[in-house]
Amino acid sequence: MPKDYAKHSLGQAGGNLYTNKGGGSNYLCLPSDPENGKAYSYDNDGLYGAEYDVNSSTKPSSLPASLSQKEVPCAVCRRTGKVSVLMKPGRKSCYKGWKAEYSGFLMSQHKEYNNVDYICMDRDAEPLDNRSVNDNHALFYPVRARCGSLRCPPYKDYTDVLCTVCSK
């Protein structure tokens, strides 16, 4: 690990239930050592663990099929001395003057479910552990390009959208 790079926290990815109409709309990196509040019985649940919802026919080519239905780990990292971090959709490399932190595939919620922010899933993605349960709570799906108002070329129809996270 470079000396100007520090892992800030490690945990599990989470988010809202994919069918909830209200509540949060972004994925979260949840700590593995939470400090829990009081338990209440009112019905406003909205925080669930996330899982990879990919299989052999929907996953980007370099992601392993073994990720299917597994929970998603996450890390929040900090680069000391850096002032900008930018996720670049549609690129697997950074522009000149920027340093690549990692690259992978643009992912988000399925188009038939509620909106969720786009994220750049590391091409070396791993499961949180070996547990495999299809809970279908917060879900990650690969994003594919669609021609029309999205210009093709330079984009290509039905292709995985690559991404990279760059710092400067």
Backbone as JSON, one array per atom type, in Angstrom:
{
  "sequence": "MPKDYAKHSLGQAGGNLYTNKGGGSNYLCLPSDPENGKAYSYDNDGLYGAEYDVNSSTKPSSLPASLSQKEVPCAVCRRTGKVSVLMKPGRKSCYKGWKAEYSGFLMSQHKEYNNVDYICMDRDAEPLDNRSVNDNHALFYPVRARCGSLRCPPYKDYTDVLCTVCSK",
  "N": [[0.84, -1.17, 0.0], [0.69, 2.18, -0.93], [2.47, 4.88, 0.73], [1.03, 7.25, 0.94], [-1.57, 6.52, 1.14], [-4.38, 5.48, 2.89], [-6.4, 3.13, 4.55], [-9.53, 3.92, 5.55], [-11.89, 2.88, 6.65], [-13.51, -0.31, 6.94], [-16.09, -2.37, 5.85], [-19.49, -3.36, 5.34], [-21.4, -3.1, 2.38], [-24.43, -1.3, 2.05], [-27.93, -0.37, 1.83], [-31.13, 0.96, 0.79], [-34.14, -1.01, 0.72], [-34.82, -2.52, -2.35], [-37.4, -2.18, -3.4], [-38.62, -0.2, -1.91], [-40.35, 2.88, -1.82], [-39.78, 5.28, -0.58], [-37.29, 6.86, 1.54], [-33.68, 6.49, 1.79], [-31.57, 6.92, -1.14], [-29.08, 6.21, -1.91], [-26.15, 4.09, -1.99], [-24.43, 2.84, 0.88], [-21.41, 2.71, 2.84], [-21.12, 0.68, 5.35], [-20.0, 0.5, 8.73], [-18.13, -2.21, 10.25], [-18.27, -2.33, 12.91], [-20.68, -1.23, 14.32], [-22.32, 1.33, 16.29], [-25.1, 0.87, 17.9], [-28.43, 2.23, 18.02], [-31.46, 2.77, 19.99], [-34.03, 0.24, 20.01], [-37.03, 0.26, 18.14], [-40.53, -0.11, 17.3], [-41.82, 1.05, 15.13], [-42.73, 1.29, 11.68], [-40.45, 1.98, 9.66], [-38.32, 0.94, 8.25], [-35.28, 0.88, 6.44], [-32.71, 0.29, 5.89], [-30.58, -1.98, 4.65], [-28.5, -4.86, 4.06], [-26.31, -5.17, 1.23], [-26.25, -6.98, -1.87], [-24.55, -8.77, -4.49], [-26.14, -8.93, -7.52], [-25.67, -10.61, -9.83], [-25.2, -12.84, -12.56], [-24.15, -15.57, -14.68], [-25.08, -14.72, -17.18], [-25.47, -11.98, -16.95], [-23.33, -10.68, -15.77], [-20.41, -8.52, -15.88], [-17.66, -9.34, -18.02], [-15.16, -9.93, -16.68], [-15.76, -10.23, -14.0], [-16.13, -12.6, -11.38], [-18.44, -15.35, -11.55], [-19.03, -16.45, -9.15], [-19.67, -14.46, -7.37], [-22.38, -14.07, -7.33], [-25.35, -13.47, -5.58], [-24.02, -12.99, -3.19], [-22.99, -11.13, -0.29], [-21.91, -7.67, -0.27], [-18.77, -6.33, 0.31], [-17.15, -3.32, 1.55], [-14.96, -0.47, 1.39], [-13.73, 2.53, 2.74], [-11.52, 4.79, 1.67], [-8.63, 6.86, 2.1], [-6.58, 9.27, 0.67], [-3.73, 10.78, 1.5], [-2.79, 14.18, 1.25], [-3.99, 14.55, -1.2], [-6.32, 16.34, -3.18], [-8.55, 16.02, -4.81], [-10.91, 13.57, -5.75], [-12.27, 11.54, -8.16], [-14.86, 9.83, -9.8], [-14.85, 8.34, -12.87], [-17.09, 7.6, -15.21], [-17.37, 5.4, -18.02], [-14.71, 5.18, -18.66], [-11.63, 3.33, -18.43], [-9.23, 4.09, -17.67], [-7.34, 6.82, -16.27], [-7.22, 10.33, -17.08], [-4.36, 12.22, -18.26], [-2.25, 13.4, -15.7], [-3.8, 12.61, -13.6], [-4.18, 10.08, -11.07], [-4.8, 6.64, -11.12], [-6.89, 5.0, -8.89], [-8.46, 2.71, -8.69], [-10.1, 0.52, -11.06], [-13.05, -0.53, -12.86], [-16.39, -1.61, -13.16], [-19.35, 0.15, -14.0], [-22.05, 0.25, -11.83], [-25.41, -0.14, -10.57], [-28.8, 0.11, -9.44], [-31.35, -2.18, -10.64], [-33.15, -1.43, -13.64], [-35.92, -1.58, -13.35], [-36.46, -1.11, -10.73], [-36.29, 1.1, -7.84], [-34.56, 4.28, -8.11], [-31.04, 4.48, -7.63], [-27.83, 5.66, -6.67], [-25.11, 5.67, -9.05], [-22.28, 3.53, -8.9], [-18.77, 2.78, -8.92], [-17.74, -0.32, -9.34], [-15.12, -2.24, -8.21], [-12.99, -3.99, -10.42], [-11.81, -6.19, -9.37], [-13.59, -7.26, -7.55], [-14.85, -8.75, -4.55], [-16.58, -11.16, -2.47], [-18.29, -10.43, 0.65], [-18.18, -12.52, 2.5], [-18.4, -16.13, 2.57], [-21.08, -16.72, 2.66], [-24.16, -17.4, 1.07], [-27.04, -16.21, 0.26], [-30.17, -15.44, -1.07], [-31.33, -12.69, -0.4], [-32.25, -10.34, -1.57], [-32.21, -7.45, -1.01], [-30.74, -4.56, -0.91], [-29.47, -4.02, -4.08], [-26.93, -4.74, -6.54], [-26.4, -4.14, -9.89], [-24.91, -4.6, -13.11], [-24.3, -1.84, -15.33], [-25.36, -1.1, -18.57], [-24.56, 0.33, -21.73], [-26.77, 2.26, -23.79], [-27.7, 2.99, -26.97], [-28.85, 5.9, -28.73], [-30.02, 8.75, -27.57], [-27.66, 8.72, -26.28], [-24.63, 8.89, -27.73], [-23.59, 6.79, -30.33], [-21.28, 5.71, -32.57], [-19.29, 7.35, -30.01], [-19.82, 5.43, -28.04], [-20.92, 1.99, -27.53], [-23.68, -0.04, -28.23], [-25.4, -1.9, -25.73], [-23.15, -2.63, -24.21], [-20.94, -3.28, -21.43], [-20.5, -0.67, -19.1], [-17.55, 0.78, -18.43], [-15.47, 1.98, -15.7], [-13.47, 4.23, -13.73], [-11.71, 5.21, -10.8], [-10.22, 8.14, -9.96], [-7.49, 10.14, -8.69], [-6.09, 13.31, -7.68]],
  "CA": [[0.0, 0.0, 0.0], [1.51, 3.39, -0.96], [2.45, 5.54, 2.03], [0.06, 8.33, 0.98], [-2.87, 5.89, 1.03], [-4.77, 4.88, 4.17], [-7.74, 2.58, 4.59], [-10.22, 4.63, 6.62], [-12.79, 1.93, 7.31], [-13.87, -1.49, 6.16], [-17.38, -2.82, 6.33], [-20.41, -3.98, 4.41], [-22.23, -2.18, 1.61], [-25.84, -1.39, 2.39], [-28.8, 0.6, 1.2], [-32.56, 0.81, 0.97], [-34.77, -2.14, 0.05], [-34.96, -2.12, -3.75], [-38.79, -1.85, -3.74], [-39.11, 0.92, -1.1], [-40.57, 4.12, -2.58], [-39.2, 6.38, 0.18], [-36.05, 6.54, 2.22], [-32.45, 6.85, 1.1], [-31.43, 6.44, -2.51], [-27.68, 5.93, -2.22], [-25.49, 3.0, -1.29], [-23.62, 3.28, 2.01], [-20.38, 1.81, 3.34], [-21.46, 0.55, 6.76], [-18.87, -0.03, 9.5], [-18.31, -3.56, 10.79], [-18.4, -2.2, 14.37], [-21.64, -0.15, 14.52], [-22.83, 1.69, 17.61], [-26.53, 0.8, 17.63], [-29.37, 3.02, 18.8], [-32.57, 2.07, 20.64], [-34.95, -0.5, 19.14], [-38.41, 0.75, 18.1], [-41.35, -0.98, 16.47], [-42.5, 1.72, 14.01], [-42.36, 0.71, 10.39], [-39.7, 2.84, 8.75], [-37.05, 0.3, 7.94], [-34.75, 1.38, 5.18], [-31.28, 0.0, 5.78], [-30.39, -3.4, 4.42], [-27.24, -5.24, 3.45], [-26.34, -5.22, -0.24], [-25.71, -8.2, -2.47], [-24.32, -8.78, -5.93], [-27.19, -9.64, -8.25], [-25.09, -10.9, -11.13], [-25.06, -14.26, -12.88], [-23.3, -15.78, -15.86], [-25.57, -14.0, -18.36], [-25.57, -10.54, -16.74], [-22.14, -10.1, -15.15], [-19.32, -8.11, -16.77], [-16.85, -10.51, -18.36], [-14.07, -10.31, -15.79], [-16.21, -10.49, -12.63], [-16.42, -14.02, -11.21], [-19.84, -15.73, -11.34], [-19.17, -16.85, -7.74], [-20.17, -13.32, -6.59], [-23.83, -14.05, -7.37], [-26.1, -13.59, -4.33], [-23.14, -12.81, -2.03], [-23.0, -9.76, 0.24], [-20.89, -6.79, -0.84], [-17.95, -5.58, 1.27], [-16.76, -2.0, 1.07], [-13.9, 0.23, 2.11], [-13.6, 3.96, 2.51], [-10.08, 5.01, 1.71], [-8.22, 8.26, 2.08], [-5.26, 9.51, 0.14], [-3.23, 12.01, 2.14], [-2.19, 15.15, 0.34], [-4.74, 14.68, -2.44], [-7.44, 17.25, -3.01], [-9.7, 15.65, -5.64], [-11.14, 12.18, -6.13], [-13.33, 11.6, -9.15], [-15.22, 8.59, -10.49], [-15.04, 8.61, -14.29], [-17.81, 6.54, -15.94], [-17.02, 5.31, -19.43], [-13.25, 5.11, -18.83], [-10.92, 2.36, -17.59], [-7.97, 4.74, -17.29], [-7.48, 8.23, -15.93], [-6.57, 11.27, -17.97], [-3.02, 12.65, -17.87], [-2.21, 14.22, -14.5], [-4.6, 11.96, -12.56], [-3.69, 8.75, -10.68], [-5.86, 5.64, -10.99], [-6.98, 4.3, -7.61], [-8.91, 1.39, -9.15], [-11.03, 0.59, -12.19], [-14.0, -1.63, -12.84], [-17.63, -1.56, -13.92], [-20.4, 0.98, -13.46], [-23.16, -0.57, -11.34], [-26.49, 0.56, -9.89], [-30.0, -0.69, -9.26], [-32.01, -2.63, -11.86], [-33.98, -0.36, -14.21], [-37.32, -1.71, -12.93], [-36.56, -0.81, -9.31], [-36.1, 2.51, -7.51], [-33.27, 4.86, -8.45], [-29.93, 4.44, -6.69], [-26.64, 6.25, -7.26], [-24.15, 4.83, -9.73], [-21.0, 3.33, -8.21], [-17.76, 2.09, -9.7], [-17.4, -1.57, -8.66], [-13.77, -2.68, -8.53], [-12.97, -5.18, -11.27], [-11.36, -7.3, -8.52], [-14.6, -7.36, -6.49], [-14.89, -9.99, -3.76], [-17.74, -11.22, -1.57], [-18.04, -10.13, 2.05], [-17.79, -13.81, 3.06], [-18.88, -17.22, 1.71], [-22.53, -16.88, 2.8], [-24.86, -17.19, -0.18], [-28.48, -16.2, 0.5], [-30.8, -14.5, -1.97], [-32.22, -11.83, 0.38], [-32.79, -9.3, -2.44], [-32.45, -6.19, -0.3], [-30.11, -3.56, -1.78], [-28.89, -4.87, -5.14], [-26.0, -4.17, -7.5], [-26.49, -4.69, -11.25], [-24.05, -3.89, -14.05], [-24.96, -0.88, -16.2], [-25.02, -1.28, -19.98], [-24.8, 1.5, -22.58], [-27.89, 2.16, -24.73], [-27.59, 4.0, -28.01], [-30.02, 6.76, -28.96], [-29.48, 10.06, -27.2], [-26.24, 8.43, -25.99], [-24.03, 8.8, -29.06], [-22.91, 5.57, -30.72], [-20.15, 5.83, -31.68], [-18.19, 6.53, -29.56], [-20.27, 4.31, -27.21], [-21.43, 0.83, -28.26], [-24.94, -0.52, -27.65], [-25.46, -3.09, -24.86], [-21.84, -3.0, -23.67], [-20.69, -2.89, -20.05], [-19.9, 0.65, -18.96], [-16.38, 0.72, -17.58], [-15.29, 3.16, -14.87], [-12.25, 4.28, -12.95], [-11.66, 6.22, -9.75], [-8.95, 8.85, -10.13], [-7.19, 11.16, -7.7], [-5.13, 14.31, -8.12]],
  "C": [[0.89, 1.24, 0.0], [1.4, 4.15, 0.36], [1.49, 6.72, 2.08], [-1.38, 7.82, 0.87], [-3.2, 5.23, 2.36], [-6.19, 4.35, 4.08], [-8.44, 3.2, 5.79], [-11.16, 3.7, 7.37], [-13.11, 0.8, 6.36], [-15.19, -2.0, 6.71], [-18.18, -3.51, 5.25], [-21.2, -2.91, 3.69], [-23.68, -2.4, 1.99], [-26.63, -0.33, 1.65], [-30.24, 0.3, 1.5], [-33.03, -0.46, 0.26], [-35.13, -1.72, -1.37], [-36.38, -1.75, -4.14], [-39.35, -0.69, -2.91], [-39.24, 2.17, -1.95], [-39.97, 5.33, -1.88], [-37.93, 5.93, 0.86], [-34.85, 6.94, 1.39], [-32.37, 6.26, -0.29], [-29.99, 6.1, -2.86], [-27.19, 4.7, -1.47], [-24.63, 3.59, -0.18], [-22.53, 2.26, 2.29], [-20.56, 1.78, 4.86], [-20.29, -0.04, 7.54], [-19.18, -1.43, 10.03], [-18.42, -3.53, 12.31], [-19.39, -1.08, 14.7], [-21.93, 0.11, 16.0], [-24.33, 1.85, 17.44], [-27.35, 1.68, 18.57], [-30.42, 2.13, 19.43], [-33.45, 1.36, 19.63], [-36.36, 0.08, 19.28], [-39.2, -0.11, 17.15], [-42.04, -0.26, 15.32], [-41.9, 1.25, 12.69], [-41.71, 1.76, 9.49], [-38.33, 2.24, 8.51], [-36.56, 0.8, 6.6], [-33.26, 1.13, 5.05], [-31.1, -1.51, 5.75], [-28.98, -3.64, 3.91], [-27.41, -5.34, 1.95], [-25.77, -6.54, -0.73], [-25.5, -8.0, -3.96], [-25.47, -9.53, -6.58], [-26.72, -9.82, -9.69], [-25.08, -12.41, -11.33], [-24.31, -14.38, -14.19], [-23.78, -15.0, -17.08], [-25.6, -12.49, -18.18], [-24.29, -9.9, -16.22], [-21.16, -9.6, -16.2], [-18.31, -9.26, -16.9], [-15.77, -10.88, -17.36], [-14.49, -10.5, -14.33], [-16.52, -11.97, -12.49], [-17.9, -14.29, -10.95], [-20.09, -16.12, -9.88], [-19.64, -15.7, -6.86], [-21.69, -13.33, -6.48], [-24.44, -14.35, -6.01], [-25.23, -13.49, -3.07], [-23.2, -11.35, -1.59], [-21.77, -9.0, -0.23], [-20.09, -6.12, 0.27], [-17.65, -4.19, 0.72], [-15.63, -1.46, 1.92], [-13.98, 1.7, 1.77], [-12.13, 4.27, 2.7], [-9.79, 6.5, 1.63], [-6.8, 8.34, 1.55], [-4.78, 10.83, 0.72], [-2.6, 12.9, 1.09], [-2.94, 15.31, -0.97], [-5.95, 15.58, -2.19], [-8.68, 16.85, -3.8], [-9.72, 14.15, -5.89], [-12.37, 12.19, -7.02], [-13.58, 10.23, -9.74], [-15.55, 8.96, -11.93], [-15.78, 7.44, -14.94], [-17.38, 6.56, -17.4], [-15.53, 5.26, -19.71], [-12.69, 3.99, -17.96], [-9.57, 2.9, -17.18], [-8.25, 6.22, -17.03], [-6.79, 9.08, -16.99], [-5.22, 11.68, -17.4], [-3.11, 13.61, -16.67], [-3.03, 13.66, -13.35], [-4.03, 10.57, -12.29], [-4.87, 7.81, -10.5], [-5.78, 4.98, -9.62], [-7.45, 2.86, -7.85], [-9.82, 1.59, -10.35], [-11.93, -0.62, -12.14], [-15.19, -1.36, -13.71], [-18.64, -0.66, -13.22], [-21.57, 0.08, -13.06], [-24.18, 0.33, -10.65], [-27.64, -0.42, -9.7], [-30.55, -1.13, -10.62], [-32.97, -1.56, -12.34], [-35.45, -0.44, -13.79], [-37.53, -1.39, -11.45], [-36.32, 0.68, -9.08], [-34.69, 2.98, -7.84], [-32.28, 4.77, -7.3], [-28.72, 5.04, -7.41], [-25.82, 5.2, -8.03], [-22.91, 4.69, -8.85], [-20.05, 2.65, -9.19], [-17.33, 0.87, -8.9], [-16.03, -2.03, -9.14], [-13.81, -3.95, -9.36], [-12.46, -6.41, -10.51], [-12.3, -7.49, -7.33], [-14.57, -8.74, -5.83], [-16.17, -10.0, -2.94], [-17.32, -10.84, -0.15], [-17.54, -11.38, 2.78], [-18.37, -14.89, 2.14], [-20.38, -17.47, 1.81], [-23.19, -16.58, 1.46], [-26.36, -17.34, 0.06], [-29.08, -15.13, -0.4], [-31.81, -13.65, -1.2], [-32.88, -10.74, -0.46], [-33.16, -8.03, -1.69], [-31.93, -5.05, -1.15], [-29.3, -4.35, -2.81], [-27.96, -4.08, -6.05], [-26.15, -4.89, -8.84], [-25.51, -3.93, -12.14], [-24.87, -2.97, -14.95], [-24.45, -1.08, -17.62], [-25.37, -0.02, -20.75], [-25.97, 1.23, -23.52], [-27.82, 3.32, -25.71], [-28.93, 4.7, -28.22], [-29.53, 8.17, -28.68], [-28.05, 9.92, -26.69], [-25.59, 8.12, -27.34], [-23.24, 7.51, -29.25], [-22.53, 5.67, -32.19], [-20.09, 7.21, -31.03], [-18.61, 5.36, -28.66], [-20.77, 3.18, -28.09], [-22.63, 0.28, -27.5], [-24.74, -1.82, -26.86], [-24.11, -3.54, -24.32], [-21.74, -2.56, -22.21], [-20.07, -1.49, -20.05], [-18.76, 0.52, -17.96], [-16.29, 2.0, -16.74], [-13.93, 3.08, -14.18], [-12.39, 5.38, -11.9], [-10.27, 6.82, -9.77], [-8.75, 9.88, -9.03], [-6.13, 12.1, -8.25], [-4.76, 15.19, -6.93]]
}
